[in-house]
Amino acid sequence: MIWFITLIFLVLSLTISFALGDANYGAYVLFVCLFGLIIFYLIREQGVIKFRLTWMHGYMLLFIGACYLSTINAIEPSVALSRSFDIVKIFFMLIILYMCYQDKTSVDTLLKIGMWTGYIVCFYTVYFYGLDYFITVLSSSARIANDALNANTVGLLGANAIVMTLYYMLYDRPRWWNIIALPTLGILAATGSRKALVFVVVGTVLLFVFKSLRSANVVNSIAKIIGSLLALTIIGIAVLQLPMFSEVLDRMSSMVDAFSGTGGDSSTIIRLALVDIGWDLFYQSPMTGVGVNNPSVLTYFLYGKENYYLHNNYIELLAGTGIIGLLAYYSMYVYIAYNLIRYRNFHSNEYVMVLILFLSQIVMDMGMVSYESKSTYFYMMMFYLEMQLIRKGRKNEAQQVM
């Protein structure tokens, strides 16, 4: 039940805003889910609450403090206060989730929750728009609208699910449900998300590379890596020739043109402009920022769109919360990265998958704003738990040697 409710909570946290239409009781539904987690946690632990504060909670509190500090020079203090309180609510969500999974000896359950969340959201999006709409989009080389969840978000969720499915196929064994990745690839193409396509390609390559590195013979490892890369290149080129990928490939080409100064599509040009806006806001208040979530106040004035972020988590935090907020938020990632490198174990299947997801989060934050998403902190918890497990395992090995 804890596994099931966590899955439902993550799915609803992503979809409830458009699933309920004009209804405004979404927050209460999510609260009921968290309350259900507490009830089943108490049943499982026979009424005993095992509450532990960790470095993860400490870094989260630092970030909350930075968010409230940003209200000092905020363009609209009420906007900053509202978003700060949202982060406080996410902090309490994180406490409940961590209590439920803190004593697990594996993060496999969390990986599967993340994978199925991606699949459910992708197929619910198809249901929301209608299958005919998706077929029309794919056949016309267009991309889905943002009437429901943002197209890039749907694409990234689908990409996560596809890569994790491939992980289970390679590192465990193929199962009948793995075939669900094929229609999800079509959904990903319909989103036109460049980030999602890059993650599928890079994630797939890394899975094969890490798998090949396990060979005790260096020559065999190199041969396997070369063979895998050649096979993946041939398969990748063949798949990308399908008409449904023409839109995302055109967008990739336009992005390259924009960065090279020879052209570019409107989306890339706007994103580059948003980065410039972020730097301008940062210079106004370098230490504490102009208020968390306040860049959206200026972008609304310029573009007439509500909640229009800067499409870059680093720039968004730097502009909104200043150097203090950026360091407070990413200090958690630095702490996790340090321990993942120090206690690395490429022979652990889960370590490989978690490392790929961790690296993808760091890179993808350059093209998306993620600090306000509940699913971001779910993955942060997964990274932290995996770090704890490999560190504990390494220390136990050291004690046995002594």
Coordinates of C-alpha atoms in Angstrom, one line a residue:
M1 CA 0.0 0.0 0.0
I2 CA 2.9 2.4 0.7
W3 CA 4.3 1.6 -2.7
F4 CA 0.9 2.1 -4.4
I5 CA 0.0 5.4 -2.5
T6 CA 3.5 6.8 -3.3
L7 CA 2.9 6.1 -7.0
I8 CA -0.6 7.6 -6.9
F9 CA 0.8 10.7 -5.1
L10 CA 3.5 11.3 -7.7
V11 CA 1.1 10.8 -10.6
L12 CA -1.5 13.2 -9.1
S13 CA 1.2 15.8 -8.2
L14 CA 1.9 16.0 -11.9
T15 CA -1.6 15.7 -13.4
I16 CA -4.1 16.9 -10.8
S17 CA -3.9 20.6 -11.9
F18 CA -5.5 19.7 -15.3
A19 CA -7.2 16.4 -14.4
L20 CA -9.6 18.3 -12.1
G21 CA -10.3 21.1 -14.5
D22 CA -11.6 24.1 -12.6
A23 CA -11.8 22.3 -9.3
N24 CA -9.6 23.7 -6.6
Y25 CA -9.4 20.8 -4.1
G26 CA -6.3 19.2 -5.6
A27 CA -4.1 20.0 -2.6
Y28 CA -6.6 18.2 -0.3
V29 CA -6.4 15.1 -2.5
L30 CA -2.6 15.1 -2.2
F31 CA -2.9 15.7 1.6
V32 CA -5.1 12.6 1.8
C33 CA -2.4 10.6 0.0
L34 CA 0.2 11.7 2.5
F35 CA -2.1 11.0 5.4
G36 CA -2.6 7.5 3.9
L37 CA 1.1 7.0 3.8
I38 CA 1.4 7.9 7.5
I39 CA -1.4 5.4 8.4
F40 CA 0.1 2.5 6.6
Y41 CA 3.6 3.4 7.9
L42 CA 2.3 3.2 11.4
I43 CA 0.6 -0.1 10.7
R44 CA 3.8 -1.5 9.3
E45 CA 6.0 -0.2 12.1
Q46 CA 3.4 -1.2 14.8
G47 CA 2.8 2.3 15.9
V48 CA 6.4 3.3 16.3
I49 CA 7.6 6.4 14.5
K50 CA 11.3 6.3 13.4
F51 CA 12.0 9.9 12.6
R52 CA 15.5 10.7 11.6
L53 CA 16.9 14.1 10.5
T54 CA 19.6 13.7 7.8
W55 CA 21.9 15.9 5.8
M56 CA 19.2 15.9 3.1
H57 CA 16.7 17.5 5.5
G58 CA 19.4 20.0 6.6
Y59 CA 20.2 21.1 3.1
M60 CA 16.5 21.4 2.4
L61 CA 16.0 23.7 5.4
L62 CA 18.9 25.8 4.2
F63 CA 17.1 26.2 0.9
I64 CA 13.9 27.1 2.6
G65 CA 15.7 29.8 4.6
A66 CA 17.2 31.1 1.3
C67 CA 13.7 31.3 -0.2
Y68 CA 12.4 33.4 2.6
L69 CA 15.5 35.5 2.7
S70 CA 14.9 36.3 -1.0
T71 CA 11.6 38.1 0.0
I72 CA 13.7 41.0 1.3
N73 CA 14.5 42.4 -2.2
A74 CA 11.6 40.7 -4.0
I75 CA 9.8 42.4 -6.8
E76 CA 6.5 41.0 -5.5
P77 CA 7.0 39.8 -1.9
S78 CA 3.7 37.9 -1.9
V79 CA 4.8 35.8 -4.8
A80 CA 8.0 34.9 -3.1
L81 CA 6.3 34.1 0.2
S82 CA 3.7 31.9 -1.6
R83 CA 6.5 29.9 -3.3
S84 CA 8.5 29.7 -0.1
F85 CA 5.5 28.1 1.6
D86 CA 5.2 25.7 -1.3
I87 CA 8.7 24.5 -0.6
V88 CA 7.9 24.1 3.1
K89 CA 5.0 21.8 2.2
I90 CA 7.3 19.8 -0.1
F91 CA 9.7 19.5 2.9
F92 CA 7.0 17.9 5.0
M93 CA 6.2 15.6 2.1
L94 CA 9.9 14.6 2.0
I95 CA 9.9 13.8 5.7
I96 CA 7.0 11.4 5.3
L97 CA 8.4 9.7 2.2
Y98 CA 11.8 9.4 3.8
M99 CA 10.3 7.8 6.9
C100 CA 8.6 5.2 4.7
Y101 CA 11.7 4.2 2.7
Q102 CA 14.6 5.0 5.1
D103 CA 15.2 1.4 6.2
K104 CA 15.0 -0.2 2.8
T105 CA 18.0 -2.2 1.7
S106 CA 17.5 -1.3 -2.0
V107 CA 16.1 1.6 -4.0
D108 CA 14.6 -0.7 -6.6
T109 CA 11.1 0.1 -5.3
L110 CA 11.7 3.8 -5.9
L111 CA 13.1 3.2 -9.3
K112 CA 10.0 1.3 -10.3
I113 CA 7.7 3.9 -8.8
G114 CA 9.5 6.5 -10.9
M115 CA 9.3 4.4 -14.1
W116 CA 5.6 3.6 -13.7
T117 CA 4.9 7.3 -12.9
G118 CA 6.3 8.2 -16.3
Y119 CA 4.2 5.6 -18.1
I120 CA 1.0 6.5 -16.3
V121 CA 1.4 10.2 -17.0
C122 CA 2.3 9.7 -20.6
F123 CA -0.7 7.5 -21.3
Y124 CA -3.0 9.7 -19.3
T125 CA -1.9 12.6 -21.5
V126 CA -2.9 10.5 -24.5
Y127 CA -6.3 9.9 -22.9
F128 CA -6.6 13.6 -22.1
Y129 CA -6.1 14.7 -25.8
G130 CA -7.4 11.6 -27.4
L131 CA -5.7 8.9 -29.5
D132 CA -6.8 10.5 -32.8
Y133 CA -5.1 13.8 -31.8
F134 CA -1.8 12.0 -31.1
I135 CA -2.0 10.2 -34.4
T136 CA -2.6 13.4 -36.2
V137 CA 0.3 15.1 -34.5
L138 CA 2.7 12.3 -35.4
S139 CA 1.5 12.1 -39.0
S140 CA 1.8 15.9 -39.5
S141 CA 5.3 16.3 -37.9
A142 CA 3.9 18.6 -35.3
R143 CA 4.1 18.5 -31.4
I144 CA 1.4 18.3 -28.8
A145 CA 0.0 21.4 -27.1
N146 CA 0.6 22.4 -23.5
D147 CA -3.1 22.5 -22.6
A148 CA -2.5 19.7 -20.1
L149 CA 1.0 19.0 -18.7
N150 CA 3.9 20.8 -20.4
A151 CA 5.0 18.8 -23.5
N152 CA 8.7 18.8 -22.4
T153 CA 7.7 17.4 -19.0
V154 CA 5.7 14.6 -20.6
G155 CA 8.6 13.9 -22.9
L156 CA 11.1 13.7 -20.0
L157 CA 8.8 11.5 -17.9
G158 CA 8.5 9.2 -20.9
A159 CA 12.3 9.2 -21.5
N160 CA 12.9 8.3 -17.8
A161 CA 10.5 5.4 -18.1
I162 CA 12.0 4.1 -21.4
V163 CA 15.6 4.3 -20.0
M164 CA 14.6 2.5 -16.8
T165 CA 12.8 -0.2 -18.8
L166 CA 15.9 -0.7 -20.8
Y167 CA 17.9 -0.9 -17.5
Y168 CA 15.6 -3.7 -16.3
M169 CA 16.0 -5.5 -19.6
L170 CA 19.8 -5.3 -19.6
Y171 CA 20.6 -5.7 -15.9
D172 CA 17.8 -8.1 -14.9
R173 CA 15.8 -9.9 -17.6
P174 CA 13.3 -9.0 -20.3
R175 CA 9.6 -9.2 -19.2
W176 CA 6.4 -9.0 -21.2
W177 CA 5.6 -5.5 -20.0
N178 CA 8.8 -4.1 -21.4
I179 CA 6.9 -3.7 -24.7
I180 CA 5.2 -0.7 -23.3
A181 CA 8.3 1.3 -24.0
L182 CA 7.6 1.2 -27.8
P183 CA 4.3 3.2 -27.8
T184 CA 5.9 5.5 -25.2
L185 CA 8.6 6.3 -27.7
G186 CA 5.9 7.5 -30.0
I187 CA 4.5 9.7 -27.3
L188 CA 8.0 11.1 -26.7
A189 CA 8.2 11.9 -30.4
A190 CA 4.8 13.7 -30.3
T191 CA 6.1 16.0 -27.5
G192 CA 8.9 17.2 -29.7
S193 CA 11.1 17.4 -26.6
R194 CA 14.8 17.7 -27.5
K195 CA 15.8 17.1 -23.9
A196 CA 13.8 13.9 -23.8
L197 CA 15.4 12.6 -27.0
V198 CA 18.9 13.4 -25.8
F199 CA 18.3 11.7 -22.5
V200 CA 17.0 8.5 -24.2
V201 CA 20.1 8.4 -26.4
V202 CA 22.7 9.3 -23.7
G203 CA 21.0 7.1 -21.1
T204 CA 20.9 4.1 -23.4
V205 CA 24.6 4.5 -24.4
L206 CA 25.6 4.8 -20.7
L207 CA 23.7 1.7 -19.8
F208 CA 25.6 -0.3 -22.4
V209 CA 28.9 1.2 -21.6
F210 CA 28.6 0.5 -17.8
K211 CA 27.5 -3.0 -18.6
S212 CA 30.5 -3.6 -20.8
L213 CA 32.9 -2.2 -18.2
R214 CA 32.1 -5.1 -15.9
S215 CA 34.3 -7.5 -17.8
A216 CA 37.5 -8.4 -15.9
N217 CA 39.4 -8.3 -19.2
V218 CA 40.2 -4.8 -20.3
V219 CA 40.4 -5.9 -24.0
N220 CA 37.0 -7.5 -23.8
S221 CA 35.5 -4.4 -22.1
I222 CA 36.9 -2.2 -24.9
A223 CA 35.6 -4.6 -27.6
K224 CA 32.2 -4.7 -26.0
I225 CA 32.0 -0.9 -25.7
I226 CA 33.0 -0.5 -29.4
G227 CA 30.5 -3.2 -30.5
S228 CA 27.7 -1.7 -28.4
L229 CA 28.3 1.8 -29.7
L230 CA 28.4 0.7 -33.3
A231 CA 25.2 -1.4 -32.9
L232 CA 23.4 1.5 -31.1
T233 CA 24.5 4.0 -33.7
I234 CA 23.1 1.8 -36.5
I235 CA 19.8 1.2 -34.6
G236 CA 19.5 4.9 -33.6
I237 CA 20.0 6.2 -37.1
A238 CA 17.4 3.8 -38.4
V239 CA 14.9 4.7 -35.7
L240 CA 15.4 8.4 -36.2
Q241 CA 14.6 8.1 -39.9
L242 CA 10.9 7.4 -38.9
P243 CA 8.7 10.3 -39.9
M244 CA 7.4 10.8 -36.3
F245 CA 10.8 12.0 -35.3
S246 CA 11.1 14.7 -38.0
E247 CA 9.7 17.5 -35.8
V248 CA 12.1 16.9 -32.9
L249 CA 15.1 16.5 -35.3
D250 CA 14.1 19.8 -36.9
R251 CA 14.0 21.4 -33.5
M252 CA 17.4 20.0 -32.7
S253 CA 18.8 21.4 -35.9
S254 CA 17.3 24.8 -35.2
M255 CA 18.8 24.8 -31.7
V256 CA 22.2 24.2 -33.2
D257 CA 21.7 27.1 -35.6
A258 CA 20.6 29.4 -32.8
F259 CA 23.7 28.7 -30.8
S260 CA 25.9 29.1 -33.8
G261 CA 24.2 32.4 -34.7
T262 CA 23.0 31.2 -38.1
G263 CA 19.3 31.1 -37.4
G264 CA 17.2 29.1 -35.0
D265 CA 13.6 28.5 -34.0
S266 CA 11.5 30.9 -31.9
S267 CA 11.7 28.5 -28.9
T268 CA 15.5 28.5 -28.7
I269 CA 15.7 32.2 -29.4
I270 CA 13.2 33.0 -26.5
R271 CA 15.1 30.7 -24.2
L272 CA 18.3 32.5 -24.9
A273 CA 16.5 35.8 -24.2
L274 CA 15.2 34.4 -20.9
V275 CA 18.7 33.6 -19.8
D276 CA 19.7 37.2 -20.5
I277 CA 16.7 38.4 -18.5
G278 CA 17.9 36.1 -15.6
W279 CA 21.3 37.6 -15.6
D280 CA 19.9 41.1 -15.6
L281 CA 17.8 40.2 -12.6
F282 CA 20.7 38.6 -10.8
Y283 CA 22.8 41.8 -11.2
Q284 CA 20.0 43.7 -9.4
S285 CA 20.4 41.6 -6.2
P286 CA 23.3 39.1 -6.5
M287 CA 23.2 37.7 -2.9
T288 CA 19.5 37.2 -2.2
G289 CA 18.0 37.6 -5.6
V290 CA 14.8 39.4 -6.6
G291 CA 12.5 36.9 -4.9
V292 CA 11.9 33.2 -5.5
N293 CA 9.5 32.8 -8.3
N294 CA 9.7 36.5 -9.0
P295 CA 11.3 36.2 -12.5
S296 CA 7.8 35.1 -13.6
V297 CA 6.6 38.5 -12.6
L298 CA 8.8 40.2 -15.1
T299 CA 8.3 37.6 -17.8
Y300 CA 4.5 38.0 -17.5
F301 CA 5.0 41.7 -18.1
L302 CA 7.2 41.0 -21.2
Y303 CA 5.5 38.0 -22.7
G304 CA 2.0 38.0 -21.2
K305 CA 2.3 34.4 -19.9
E306 CA 1.6 33.4 -16.3
N307 CA 4.2 31.3 -14.5
Y308 CA 6.6 31.7 -17.4
Y309 CA 9.9 30.5 -16.0
L310 CA 13.4 31.2 -17.3
H311 CA 13.7 27.6 -18.6
N312 CA 17.0 27.1 -16.7
N313 CA 17.0 26.0 -13.1
Y314 CA 20.4 27.5 -12.4
I315 CA 19.5 30.9 -13.8
E316 CA 16.0 30.8 -12.2
L317 CA 17.5 30.2 -8.8
L318 CA 20.3 32.7 -9.3
A319 CA 17.9 35.4 -10.4
G320 CA 15.2 34.6 -7.8
T321 CA 17.3 33.6 -4.7
G322 CA 20.7 34.9 -5.6
I323 CA 24.0 33.2 -4.9
I324 CA 22.8 32.1 -1.4
G325 CA 19.8 30.3 -2.8
L326 CA 21.7 28.6 -5.6
L327 CA 24.4 27.3 -3.3
A328 CA 21.8 26.2 -0.7
Y329 CA 19.9 24.2 -3.3
Y330 CA 22.8 22.6 -5.1
S331 CA 24.8 21.9 -2.0
M332 CA 22.6 18.8 -1.6
Y333 CA 23.6 17.7 -5.1
V334 CA 27.3 18.4 -4.4
Y335 CA 27.1 16.3 -1.2
I336 CA 25.5 13.4 -3.1
A337 CA 27.9 13.7 -6.0
Y338 CA 30.9 13.6 -3.6
N339 CA 29.7 10.4 -1.9
L340 CA 28.6 8.7 -5.2
I341 CA 32.1 9.3 -6.6
R342 CA 33.9 8.4 -3.3
Y343 CA 32.0 5.1 -2.8
R344 CA 31.4 4.3 -6.4
N345 CA 30.4 0.7 -7.2
F346 CA 29.8 0.1 -10.9
H347 CA 29.1 -3.6 -10.2
S348 CA 25.9 -2.5 -8.4
N349 CA 23.0 -2.4 -10.9
E350 CA 21.1 0.2 -8.9
Y351 CA 24.1 2.4 -8.5
V352 CA 24.5 2.5 -12.3
M353 CA 20.8 3.5 -12.9
V354 CA 20.8 6.1 -10.0
L355 CA 24.1 7.6 -11.3
I356 CA 22.6 8.0 -14.8
L357 CA 19.4 9.6 -13.4
F358 CA 21.6 11.9 -11.1
L359 CA 23.7 13.1 -14.0
S360 CA 20.7 13.6 -16.2
Q361 CA 19.1 15.8 -13.5
I362 CA 22.2 18.0 -13.3
V363 CA 22.4 18.4 -17.0
M364 CA 18.7 18.8 -17.7
D365 CA 18.4 21.6 -15.2
M366 CA 20.2 23.7 -17.8
G367 CA 17.0 23.5 -19.9
M368 CA 14.2 23.3 -17.4
V369 CA 13.1 24.7 -14.0
S370 CA 12.8 21.8 -11.5
Y371 CA 13.2 23.2 -8.0
E372 CA 9.4 23.6 -7.5
S373 CA 8.4 20.1 -8.6
K374 CA 7.6 17.4 -6.0
S375 CA 9.0 14.7 -8.3
T376 CA 12.4 16.4 -8.2
Y377 CA 12.6 15.9 -4.4
F378 CA 11.4 12.3 -4.8
Y379 CA 14.4 11.6 -7.0
M380 CA 16.6 13.6 -4.7
M381 CA 15.6 11.3 -1.9
M382 CA 16.3 8.3 -4.1
F383 CA 19.8 9.6 -4.8
Y384 CA 20.4 10.2 -1.1
L385 CA 19.2 6.7 -0.1
E386 CA 21.4 5.0 -2.7
M387 CA 24.4 7.1 -1.5
Q388 CA 23.7 5.9 2.1
L389 CA 23.5 2.3 0.9
I390 CA 26.7 2.2 -1.0
R391 CA 28.5 4.1 1.8
K392 CA 27.2 1.7 4.4
G393 CA 28.3 -1.3 2.2
R394 CA 31.8 0.1 1.7
K395 CA 32.2 0.7 5.5
N396 CA 31.0 -2.9 6.2
E397 CA 33.5 -4.3 3.8
A398 CA 36.3 -2.3 5.5
Q399 CA 35.2 -3.6 8.9
Q400 CA 35.3 -7.2 7.7
V401 CA 38.8 -6.7 6.3
M402 CA 40.0 -5.4 9.7

